[in-house]
Amino acid sequence: KVGETPNSTTSLIDSISDAAAAAGEILYTTGSVLENLPPPPHNLLAVNADRVGVVNSEDTTEFWPSKEYKAGTGIGFHDRMKIRVTGDNTGGMTALAAKDGRWILWKSSAVYVIGGDGPGDTGQGSFNPPQAVSLSVGCVSARSVVATPDGLMFQSAKGIYLLDRGLGLTYLGDKVEQYTLAGTVVDASLVQNTTQVRFVFAG
């Protein structure tokens, strides 16, 4: 090959003992570690630090956080870690996001937050129980959720709201109600180097 010196050699040093090589790799479940299961079917997904969270599309009251990600491994789930978000009459979850180390889960007219470090790979420990931020304002379009420096903006049935980083809700849609109450957001983004968030409506 171009750049190679004729008759050059390369040395490879094998630092693994013959006994270790014969034994093979240690099974990842050694030490009572929970086995890796596939996640349920899902349309909602968010990344929170070293975990991935999804909402079960066949039972949208179920939130599935993954096991902690470790370099060199895949993302693993286990049904012992799933969290059911109930306690209201608003049905299943409609949107999902993560902010400041917390999971934010919306229903059509409710907002919940889940905090805490979560369980380890053996299933010991847990997240904090879901706490209701609001039982009157929710999200009607998962595609409307936008992360901003101030918090998360989203479309509710009442218009555009901001869930700030202190978990307070502020209505921001008074000047654009003619649009936000007439259609559903199909895309939204924070415009870089500006103070603008742009929403795209169907139709």
Tab-separated table of N, CA, C and O in Angstrom, residues 46-130:
chain	number	residue	atom	x	y	z
A	46	ALA	N	-37.498	10.016	24.784
A	46	ALA	CA	-36.672	11.130	25.232
A	46	ALA	C	-35.419	10.575	25.893
A	46	ALA	O	-35.418	9.456	26.418
A	47	VAL	N	-34.349	11.370	25.848
A	47	VAL	CA	-33.075	10.990	26.471
A	47	VAL	C	-32.851	11.872	27.682
A	47	VAL	O	-32.964	13.100	27.602
A	48	ASN	N	-32.546	11.244	28.813
A	48	ASN	CA	-32.309	11.959	30.067
A	48	ASN	C	-30.996	11.456	30.650
A	48	ASN	O	-30.948	10.362	31.210
A	49	ALA	N	-29.921	12.251	30.477
A	49	ALA	CA	-28.586	11.865	30.949
A	49	ALA	C	-28.204	10.525	30.332
A	49	ALA	O	-28.104	10.425	29.113
A	50	ASP	N	-28.021	9.484	31.145
A	50	ASP	CA	-27.575	8.196	30.626
A	50	ASP	C	-28.711	7.180	30.509
A	50	ASP	O	-28.479	5.971	30.507
A	51	ARG	N	-29.938	7.666	30.394
A	51	ARG	CA	-31.084	6.782	30.195
A	51	ARG	C	-31.931	7.261	29.024
A	51	ARG	O	-31.940	8.445	28.682
A	52	VAL	N	-32.657	6.308	28.449
A	52	VAL	CA	-33.660	6.603	27.434
A	52	VAL	C	-35.016	6.255	28.031
A	52	VAL	O	-35.150	5.262	28.757
A	53	GLY	N	-36.012	7.069	27.763
A	53	GLY	CA	-37.366	6.785	28.239
A	53	GLY	C	-38.334	6.714	27.082
A	53	GLY	O	-38.204	7.474	26.112
A	54	VAL	N	-39.287	5.799	27.143
A	54	VAL	CA	-40.302	5.683	26.108
A	54	VAL	C	-41.674	5.506	26.766
A	54	VAL	O	-41.776	5.098	27.921
A	55	VAL	N	-42.717	5.807	26.007
A	55	VAL	CA	-44.091	5.571	26.440
A	55	VAL	C	-44.643	4.415	25.606
A	55	VAL	O	-44.566	4.430	24.368
A	56	ASN	N	-45.177	3.424	26.262
A	56	ASN	CA	-45.741	2.259	25.599
A	56	ASN	C	-46.938	2.683	24.741
A	56	ASN	O	-47.939	3.161	25.260
A	57	SER	N	-46.841	2.496	23.434
A	57	SER	CA	-47.921	2.943	22.549
A	57	SER	C	-49.155	2.041	22.635
A	57	SER	O	-50.228	2.410	22.166
A	58	GLU	N	-49.010	0.858	23.232
A	58	GLU	CA	-50.152	-0.033	23.401
A	58	GLU	C	-50.854	0.179	24.735
A	58	GLU	O	-51.968	-0.280	24.942
A	59	ASP	N	-50.178	0.857	25.652
A	59	ASP	CA	-50.770	1.258	26.937
A	59	ASP	C	-50.088	2.557	27.334
A	59	ASP	O	-49.049	2.555	27.988
A	60	THR	N	-50.664	3.660	26.914
A	60	THR	CA	-49.996	4.952	27.053
A	60	THR	C	-50.020	5.520	28.467
A	60	THR	O	-49.638	6.674	28.686
A	61	THR	N	-50.452	4.722	29.436
A	61	THR	CA	-50.257	5.109	30.839
A	61	THR	C	-48.932	4.568	31.371
A	61	THR	O	-48.568	4.855	32.503
A	62	GLU	N	-48.212	3.772	30.547
A	62	GLU	CA	-46.948	3.168	30.978
A	62	GLU	C	-45.746	3.941	30.447
A	62	GLU	O	-45.601	4.128	29.232
A	63	PHE	N	-44.882	4.358	31.362
A	63	PHE	CA	-43.612	4.992	31.018
A	63	PHE	C	-42.491	4.005	31.339
A	63	PHE	O	-42.427	3.462	32.441
A	64	TRP	N	-41.607	3.770	30.371
A	64	TRP	CA	-40.508	2.816	30.530
A	64	TRP	C	-39.166	3.545	30.474
A	64	TRP	O	-38.710	3.910	29.389
A	65	PRO	N	-38.514	3.782	31.597
A	65	PRO	CA	-37.144	4.289	31.558
A	65	PRO	C	-36.173	3.111	31.378
A	65	PRO	O	-36.425	2.007	31.872
A	66	SER	N	-35.102	3.344	30.672
A	66	SER	CA	-34.133	2.275	30.437
A	66	SER	C	-33.197	2.100	31.628
A	66	SER	O	-33.176	2.914	32.554
A	67	LYS	N	-32.411	1.038	31.575
A	67	LYS	CA	-31.290	0.900	32.493
A	67	LYS	C	-30.256	1.969	32.128
A	67	LYS	O	-30.298	2.561	31.048
A	68	GLU	N	-29.325	2.227	33.013
A	68	GLU	CA	-28.290	3.222	32.740
A	68	GLU	C	-27.376	2.745	31.613
A	68	GLU	O	-26.941	1.598	31.604
A	69	TYR	N	-27.101	3.643	30.681
A	69	TYR	CA	-26.231	3.300	29.563
A	69	TYR	C	-24.777	3.240	30.018
A	69	TYR	O	-24.316	4.078	30.782
A	70	LYS	N	-24.072	2.254	29.531
A	70	LYS	CA	-22.641	2.126	29.779
A	70	LYS	C	-21.936	1.943	28.450
A	70	LYS	O	-22.425	1.226	27.567
A	71	ALA	N	-20.799	2.610	28.288
A	71	ALA	CA	-20.063	2.555	27.027
A	71	ALA	C	-19.766	1.112	26.645
A	71	ALA	O	-19.386	0.289	27.476
A	72	GLY	N	-19.950	0.811	25.369
A	72	GLY	CA	-19.670	-0.522	24.878
A	72	GLY	C	-20.840	-1.476	24.977
A	72	GLY	O	-20.720	-2.658	24.619
A	73	THR	N	-21.974	-0.982	25.483
A	73	THR	CA	-23.163	-1.831	25.600
A	73	THR	C	-24.336	-1.153	24.912
A	73	THR	O	-24.288	0.034	24.595
A	74	GLY	N	-25.401	-1.909	24.703
A	74	GLY	CA	-26.610	-1.338	24.132
A	74	GLY	C	-27.520	-0.786	25.216
A	74	GLY	O	-27.231	-0.900	26.414
A	75	ILE	N	-28.614	-0.168	24.798
A	75	ILE	CA	-29.614	0.321	25.741
A	75	ILE	C	-30.503	-0.854	26.146
A	75	ILE	O	-31.055	-1.548	25.297
A	76	GLY	N	-30.638	-1.078	27.453
A	76	GLY	CA	-31.445	-2.181	27.938
A	76	GLY	C	-32.639	-1.702	28.748
A	76	GLY	O	-32.556	-0.712	29.483
A	77	PHE	N	-33.733	-2.402	28.618
A	77	PHE	CA	-34.952	-2.108	29.378
A	77	PHE	C	-35.336	-3.336	30.197
A	77	PHE	O	-34.904	-4.454	29.901
A	78	HIS	N	-36.148	-3.117	31.221
A	78	HIS	CA	-36.709	-4.229	31.971
A	78	HIS	C	-38.059	-3.802	32.509
A	78	HIS	O	-38.220	-2.659	32.965
A	79	ASP	N	-39.025	-4.725	32.473
A	79	ASP	CA	-40.378	-4.326	32.858
A	79	ASP	C	-40.524	-4.041	34.346
A	79	ASP	O	-41.519	-3.449	34.770
A	80	ARG	N	-39.542	-4.410	35.162
A	80	ARG	CA	-39.602	-4.053	36.579
A	80	ARG	C	-39.400	-2.560	36.797
A	80	ARG	O	-39.707	-2.033	37.864
A	81	MET	N	-38.860	-1.865	35.784
A	81	MET	CA	-38.583	-0.440	35.923
A	81	MET	C	-39.723	0.444	35.417
A	81	MET	O	-39.694	1.660	35.607
A	82	LYS	N	-40.711	-0.129	34.768
A	82	LYS	CA	-41.771	0.695	34.176
A	82	LYS	C	-42.575	1.400	35.267
A	82	LYS	O	-42.688	0.919	36.398
A	83	ILE	N	-43.110	2.551	34.921
A	83	ILE	CA	-43.872	3.382	35.851
A	83	ILE	C	-45.229	3.681	35.228
A	83	ILE	O	-45.305	4.150	34.085
A	84	ARG	N	-46.280	3.422	35.969
A	84	ARG	CA	-47.619	3.728	35.468
A	84	ARG	C	-48.035	5.121	35.963
A	84	ARG	O	-47.927	5.412	37.153
A	85	VAL	N	-48.469	5.953	35.039
A	85	VAL	CA	-48.862	7.329	35.350
A	85	VAL	C	-50.384	7.415	35.266
A	85	VAL	O	-50.965	7.531	34.178
A	86	THR	N	-51.019	7.332	36.418
A	86	THR	CA	-52.486	7.367	36.478
A	86	THR	C	-52.894	8.391	37.536
A	86	THR	O	-52.131	9.285	37.876
A	87	GLY	N	-54.108	8.262	38.047
A	87	GLY	CA	-54.554	9.168	39.106
A	87	GLY	C	-55.366	10.335	38.617
A	87	GLY	O	-55.662	11.257	39.360
A	88	ASP	N	-55.714	10.343	37.317
A	88	ASP	CA	-56.576	11.395	36.778
A	88	ASP	C	-57.471	10.755	35.719
A	88	ASP	O	-57.376	9.565	35.443
A	89	ASN	N	-58.319	11.542	35.141
A	89	ASN	CA	-59.256	11.029	34.134
A	89	ASN	C	-58.924	11.514	32.729
A	89	ASN	O	-59.803	11.637	31.878
A	90	THR	N	-57.634	11.792	32.490
A	90	THR	CA	-57.250	12.382	31.208
A	90	THR	C	-56.639	11.373	30.247
A	90	THR	O	-56.112	11.747	29.216
A	91	GLY	N	-56.703	10.079	30.578
A	91	GLY	CA	-56.221	9.067	29.650
A	91	GLY	C	-54.722	8.873	29.695
A	91	GLY	O	-54.075	9.024	30.738
A	92	GLY	N	-54.147	8.533	28.524
A	92	GLY	CA	-52.726	8.223	28.441
A	92	GLY	C	-51.870	9.426	28.127
A	92	GLY	O	-52.353	10.550	27.962
A	93	MET	N	-50.584	9.176	28.020
A	93	MET	CA	-49.623	10.248	27.776
A	93	MET	C	-49.592	10.645	26.308
A	93	MET	O	-49.705	9.811	25.419
A	94	THR	N	-49.410	11.928	26.074
A	94	THR	CA	-49.422	12.476	24.719
A	94	THR	C	-48.076	13.054	24.298
A	94	THR	O	-47.856	13.299	23.119
A	95	ALA	N	-47.177	13.291	25.259
A	95	ALA	CA	-45.870	13.861	24.934
A	95	ALA	C	-44.889	13.530	26.053
A	95	ALA	O	-45.292	13.276	27.198
A	96	LEU	N	-43.610	13.559	25.711
A	96	LEU	CA	-42.555	13.191	26.651
A	96	LEU	C	-41.319	14.023	26.363
A	96	LEU	O	-40.977	14.273	25.208
A	97	ALA	N	-40.645	14.473	27.426
A	97	ALA	CA	-39.393	15.207	27.274
A	97	ALA	C	-38.577	15.041	28.549
A	97	ALA	O	-39.047	14.468	29.541
A	98	ALA	N	-37.339	15.529	28.506
A	98	ALA	CA	-36.489	15.540	29.691
A	98	ALA	C	-35.869	16.922	29.822
A	98	ALA	O	-35.487	17.550	28.822
A	99	LYS	N	-35.802	17.410	31.056
A	99	LYS	CA	-35.226	18.731	31.309
A	99	LYS	C	-34.645	18.764	32.703
A	99	LYS	O	-35.300	18.364	33.665
A	100	ASP	N	-33.415	19.206	32.819
A	100	ASP	CA	-32.749	19.372	34.117
A	100	ASP	C	-32.768	18.084	34.940
A	100	ASP	O	-32.975	18.094	36.147
A	101	GLY	N	-32.561	16.958	34.268
A	101	GLY	CA	-32.479	15.690	34.968
A	101	GLY	C	-33.813	15.097	35.369
A	101	GLY	O	-33.856	14.094	36.086
A	102	ARG	N	-34.916	15.678	34.906
A	102	ARG	CA	-36.245	15.171	35.241
A	102	ARG	C	-36.983	14.774	33.973
A	102	ARG	O	-36.790	15.358	32.924
A	103	TRP	N	-37.831	13.773	34.111
A	103	TRP	CA	-38.721	13.401	33.019
A	103	TRP	C	-39.989	14.252	33.107
A	103	TRP	O	-40.564	14.405	34.182
A	104	ILE	N	-40.413	14.778	31.973
A	104	ILE	CA	-41.667	15.528	31.899
A	104	ILE	C	-42.620	14.738	31.014
A	104	ILE	O	-42.296	14.395	29.874
A	105	LEU	N	-43.796	14.434	31.566
A	105	LEU	CA	-44.789	13.633	30.853
A	105	LEU	C	-46.103	14.398	30.781
A	105	LEU	O	-46.622	14.848	31.814
A	106	TRP	N	-46.616	14.529	29.573
A	106	TRP	CA	-47.877	15.236	29.367
A	106	TRP	C	-48.988	14.256	29.045
A	106	TRP	O	-48.778	13.237	28.379
A	107	LYS	N	-50.191	14.607	29.503
A	107	LYS	CA	-51.415	14.021	28.995
A	107	LYS	C	-52.185	15.144	28.308
A	107	LYS	O	-51.699	16.274	28.224
A	108	SER	N	-53.376	14.855	27.820
A	108	SER	CA	-54.109	15.882	27.074
A	108	SER	C	-54.467	17.076	27.934
A	108	SER	O	-54.583	18.202	27.437
A	109	SER	N	-54.653	16.865	29.233
A	109	SER	CA	-54.939	17.996	30.125
A	109	SER	C	-54.257	17.811	31.481
A	109	SER	O	-54.854	18.085	32.520
A	110	ALA	N	-53.020	17.357	31.439
A	110	ALA	CA	-52.256	17.192	32.674
A	110	ALA	C	-50.765	17.174	32.352
A	110	ALA	O	-50.361	16.835	31.235
A	111	VAL	N	-49.962	17.569	33.347
A	111	VAL	CA	-48.507	17.514	33.232
A	111	VAL	C	-47.968	16.839	34.487
A	111	VAL	O	-48.362	17.186	35.611
A	112	TYR	N	-47.061	15.896	34.294
A	112	TYR	CA	-46.435	15.192	35.406
A	112	TYR	C	-44.917	15.311	35.297
A	112	TYR	O	-44.368	15.477	34.202
A	113	VAL	N	-44.254	15.189	36.440
A	113	VAL	CA	-42.795	15.176	36.473
A	113	VAL	C	-42.348	13.975	37.289
A	113	VAL	O	-42.974	13.613	38.289
A	114	ILE	N	-41.274	13.343	36.825
A	114	ILE	CA	-40.653	12.233	37.548
A	114	ILE	C	-39.185	12.574	37.737
A	114	ILE	O	-38.460	12.824	36.770
A	115	GLY	N	-38.740	12.608	38.985
A	115	GLY	CA	-37.347	12.912	39.292
A	115	GLY	C	-36.679	11.762	40.012
A	115	GLY	O	-37.254	10.697	40.208
A	116	GLY	N	-35.451	11.986	40.429
A	116	GLY	CA	-34.700	10.966	41.144
A	116	GLY	C	-33.698	10.267	40.249
A	116	GLY	O	-33.730	10.391	39.021
A	117	ASP	N	-32.789	9.520	40.883
A	117	ASP	CA	-31.725	8.849	40.147
A	117	ASP	C	-32.187	7.572	39.469
A	117	ASP	O	-31.569	7.106	38.513
A	118	GLY	N	-33.240	6.974	39.964
A	118	GLY	CA	-33.729	5.740	39.358
A	118	GLY	C	-32.988	4.515	39.850
A	118	GLY	O	-31.973	4.604	40.542
A	119	PRO	N	-33.495	3.340	39.495
A	119	PRO	CA	-32.885	2.093	39.954
A	119	PRO	C	-31.568	1.790	39.263
A	119	PRO	O	-31.319	2.242	38.143
A	120	GLY	N	-30.747	1.016	39.941
A	120	GLY	CA	-29.524	0.532	39.334
A	120	GLY	C	-29.798	-0.700	38.492
A	120	GLY	O	-30.944	-1.133	38.338
A	121	ASP	N	-28.735	-1.306	37.972
A	121	ASP	CA	-28.896	-2.444	37.070
A	121	ASP	C	-29.483	-3.672	37.752
A	121	ASP	O	-29.984	-4.576	37.085
A	122	THR	N	-29.418	-3.724	39.074
A	122	THR	CA	-30.005	-4.860	39.784
A	122	THR	C	-31.462	-4.615	40.143
A	122	THR	O	-32.109	-5.482	40.728
A	123	GLY	N	-31.971	-3.424	39.819
A	123	GLY	CA	-33.344	-3.088	40.139
A	123	GLY	C	-33.528	-2.448	41.497
A	123	GLY	O	-34.642	-2.097	41.878
A	124	GLN	N	-32.419	-2.265	42.236
A	124	GLN	CA	-32.507	-1.624	43.541
A	124	GLN	C	-32.604	-0.110	43.376
A	124	GLN	O	-31.910	0.472	42.560
A	125	GLY	N	-33.438	0.529	44.200
A	125	GLY	CA	-33.657	1.964	44.077
A	125	GLY	C	-34.842	2.235	43.166
A	125	GLY	O	-35.417	1.325	42.564
A	126	SER	N	-35.198	3.497	43.041
A	126	SER	CA	-36.356	3.841	42.214
A	126	SER	C	-36.362	5.332	41.908
A	126	SER	O	-35.653	6.124	42.543
A	127	PHE	N	-37.155	5.698	40.919
A	127	PHE	CA	-37.439	7.106	40.674
A	127	PHE	C	-38.466	7.581	41.694
A	127	PHE	O	-39.140	6.769	42.344
A	128	ASN	N	-38.597	8.884	41.841
A	128	ASN	CA	-39.669	9.419	42.663
A	128	ASN	C	-41.008	9.139	41.977
A	128	ASN	O	-41.084	9.076	40.745
A	129	PRO	N	-42.079	8.971	42.740
A	129	PRO	CA	-43.397	8.762	42.115
A	129	PRO	C	-43.773	9.957	41.241
A	129	PRO	O	-43.338	11.092	41.499
A	130	PRO	N	-44.558	9.736	40.191
A	130	PRO	CA	-44.998	10.858	39.345
A	130	PRO	C	-45.730	11.909	40.167
A	130	PRO	O	-46.619	11.582	40.963
